Short mmCIF file of C-alpha atoms in Angstrom, two decimals:
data_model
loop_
_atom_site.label_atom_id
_atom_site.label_comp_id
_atom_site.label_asym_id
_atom_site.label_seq_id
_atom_site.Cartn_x
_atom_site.Cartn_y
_atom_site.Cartn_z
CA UNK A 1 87.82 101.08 122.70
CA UNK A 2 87.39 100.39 119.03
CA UNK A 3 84.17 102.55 118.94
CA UNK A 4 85.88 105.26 120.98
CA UNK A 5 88.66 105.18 118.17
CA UNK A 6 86.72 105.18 115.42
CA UNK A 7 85.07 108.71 116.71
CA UNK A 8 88.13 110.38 117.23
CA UNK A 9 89.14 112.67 114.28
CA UNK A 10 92.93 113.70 113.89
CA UNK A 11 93.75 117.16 112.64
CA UNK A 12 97.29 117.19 110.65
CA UNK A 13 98.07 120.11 108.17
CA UNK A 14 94.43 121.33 108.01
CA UNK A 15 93.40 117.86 107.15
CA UNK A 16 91.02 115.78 109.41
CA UNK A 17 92.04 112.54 109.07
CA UNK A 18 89.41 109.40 110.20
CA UNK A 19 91.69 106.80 112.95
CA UNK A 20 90.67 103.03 112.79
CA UNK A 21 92.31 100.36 115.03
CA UNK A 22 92.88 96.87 114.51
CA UNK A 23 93.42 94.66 117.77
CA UNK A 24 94.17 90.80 118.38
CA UNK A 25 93.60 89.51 121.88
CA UNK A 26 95.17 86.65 123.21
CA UNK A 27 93.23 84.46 126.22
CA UNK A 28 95.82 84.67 129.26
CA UNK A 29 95.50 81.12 130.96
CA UNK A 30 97.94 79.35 133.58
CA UNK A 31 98.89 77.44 130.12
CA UNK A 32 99.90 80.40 128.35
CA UNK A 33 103.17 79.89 127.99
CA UNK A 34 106.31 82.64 127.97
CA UNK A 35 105.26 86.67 127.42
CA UNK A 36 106.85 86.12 124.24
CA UNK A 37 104.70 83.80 123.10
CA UNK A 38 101.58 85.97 124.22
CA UNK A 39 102.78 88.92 122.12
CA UNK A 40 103.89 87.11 118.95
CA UNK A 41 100.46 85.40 119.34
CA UNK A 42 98.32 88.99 119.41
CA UNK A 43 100.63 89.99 116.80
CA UNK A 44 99.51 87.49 114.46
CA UNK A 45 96.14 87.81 115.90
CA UNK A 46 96.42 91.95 114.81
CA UNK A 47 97.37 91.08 111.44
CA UNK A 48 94.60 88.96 110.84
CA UNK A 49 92.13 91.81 112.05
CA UNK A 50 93.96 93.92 109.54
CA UNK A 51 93.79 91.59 106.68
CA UNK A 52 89.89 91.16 107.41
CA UNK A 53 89.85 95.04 106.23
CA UNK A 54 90.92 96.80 109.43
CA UNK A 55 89.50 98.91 112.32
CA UNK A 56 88.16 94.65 113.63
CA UNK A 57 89.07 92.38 116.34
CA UNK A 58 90.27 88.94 115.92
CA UNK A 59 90.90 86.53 119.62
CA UNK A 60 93.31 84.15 118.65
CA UNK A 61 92.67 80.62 118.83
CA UNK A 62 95.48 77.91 118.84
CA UNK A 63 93.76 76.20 115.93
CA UNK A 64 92.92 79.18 113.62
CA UNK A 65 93.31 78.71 110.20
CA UNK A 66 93.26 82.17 109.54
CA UNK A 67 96.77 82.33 112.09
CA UNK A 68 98.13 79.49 109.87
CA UNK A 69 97.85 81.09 107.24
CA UNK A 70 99.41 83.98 107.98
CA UNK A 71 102.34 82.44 109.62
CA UNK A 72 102.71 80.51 106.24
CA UNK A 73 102.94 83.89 104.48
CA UNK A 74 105.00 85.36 106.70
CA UNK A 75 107.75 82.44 106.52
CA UNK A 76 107.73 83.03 103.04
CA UNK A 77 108.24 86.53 103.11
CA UNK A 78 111.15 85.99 105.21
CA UNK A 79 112.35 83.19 103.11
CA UNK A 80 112.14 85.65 99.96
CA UNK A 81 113.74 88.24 101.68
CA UNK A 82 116.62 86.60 102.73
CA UNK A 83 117.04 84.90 99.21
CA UNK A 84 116.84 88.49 97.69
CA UNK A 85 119.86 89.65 100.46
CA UNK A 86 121.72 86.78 99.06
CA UNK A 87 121.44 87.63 95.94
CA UNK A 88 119.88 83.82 95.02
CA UNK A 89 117.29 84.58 92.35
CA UNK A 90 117.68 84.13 88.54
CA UNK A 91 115.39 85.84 85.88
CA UNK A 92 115.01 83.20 83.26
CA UNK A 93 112.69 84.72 79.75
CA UNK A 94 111.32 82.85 76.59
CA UNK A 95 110.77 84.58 74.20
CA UNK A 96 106.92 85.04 72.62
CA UNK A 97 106.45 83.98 69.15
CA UNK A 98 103.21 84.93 67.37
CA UNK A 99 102.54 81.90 65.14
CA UNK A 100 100.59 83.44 62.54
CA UNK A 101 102.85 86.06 61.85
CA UNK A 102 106.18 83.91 62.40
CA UNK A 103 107.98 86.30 64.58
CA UNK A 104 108.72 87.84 67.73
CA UNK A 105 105.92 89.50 69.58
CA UNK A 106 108.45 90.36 72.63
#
């Protein structure tokens, strides 16, 4: 599929435009767990394709530390996100001081 992808050329505006693909694939056992899980888990699978510079495959593995990571990342995103919506930053500044010249560089 990837290779049959990769070919194809897409014509937009006379432009011809290259198409990559990035896929994650999730084992299907009888231990699989809920359809929900299975997509969140080629989702984060995907991403890590992506990250590893696109148009790749990455299986997912319940012990990946690439998936860790990413879930990491992505809780902090979220985390920042919300704290922006809530308005709960504070920009703090010092100011610079060049000590040879004994005054403010910024």
């Amino acid at each position: 599929m990837r290779e049959m992808v990769k070919e194809y050329r897409m014509q937009w505006e006379d432009r011809v435009h290259d198409v990559g693909v990035s896929i994650g694939l999730v084992p299907i056992t009888a231990g699989s767990g809920e359809l929900s899980d299975i997509l969140r888990e080629a989702d984060s699978a995907c991403y890590v394709a992506k990250d590893r510079g696109r148009n790749r495959v990455h299986t997912y593995e319940k012990d990946d530390v690439e998936l860790a990571r990413h879930h990491g990342t992505m809780r902090w995103m979220r985390k920042i996100q919300r704290a922006l919506e809530q308005d709960k930053f504070c920009l703090y500044y010092q100011p610079i001081r060049d000590t040879a010249m004994q005054n403010d560089a910024g």
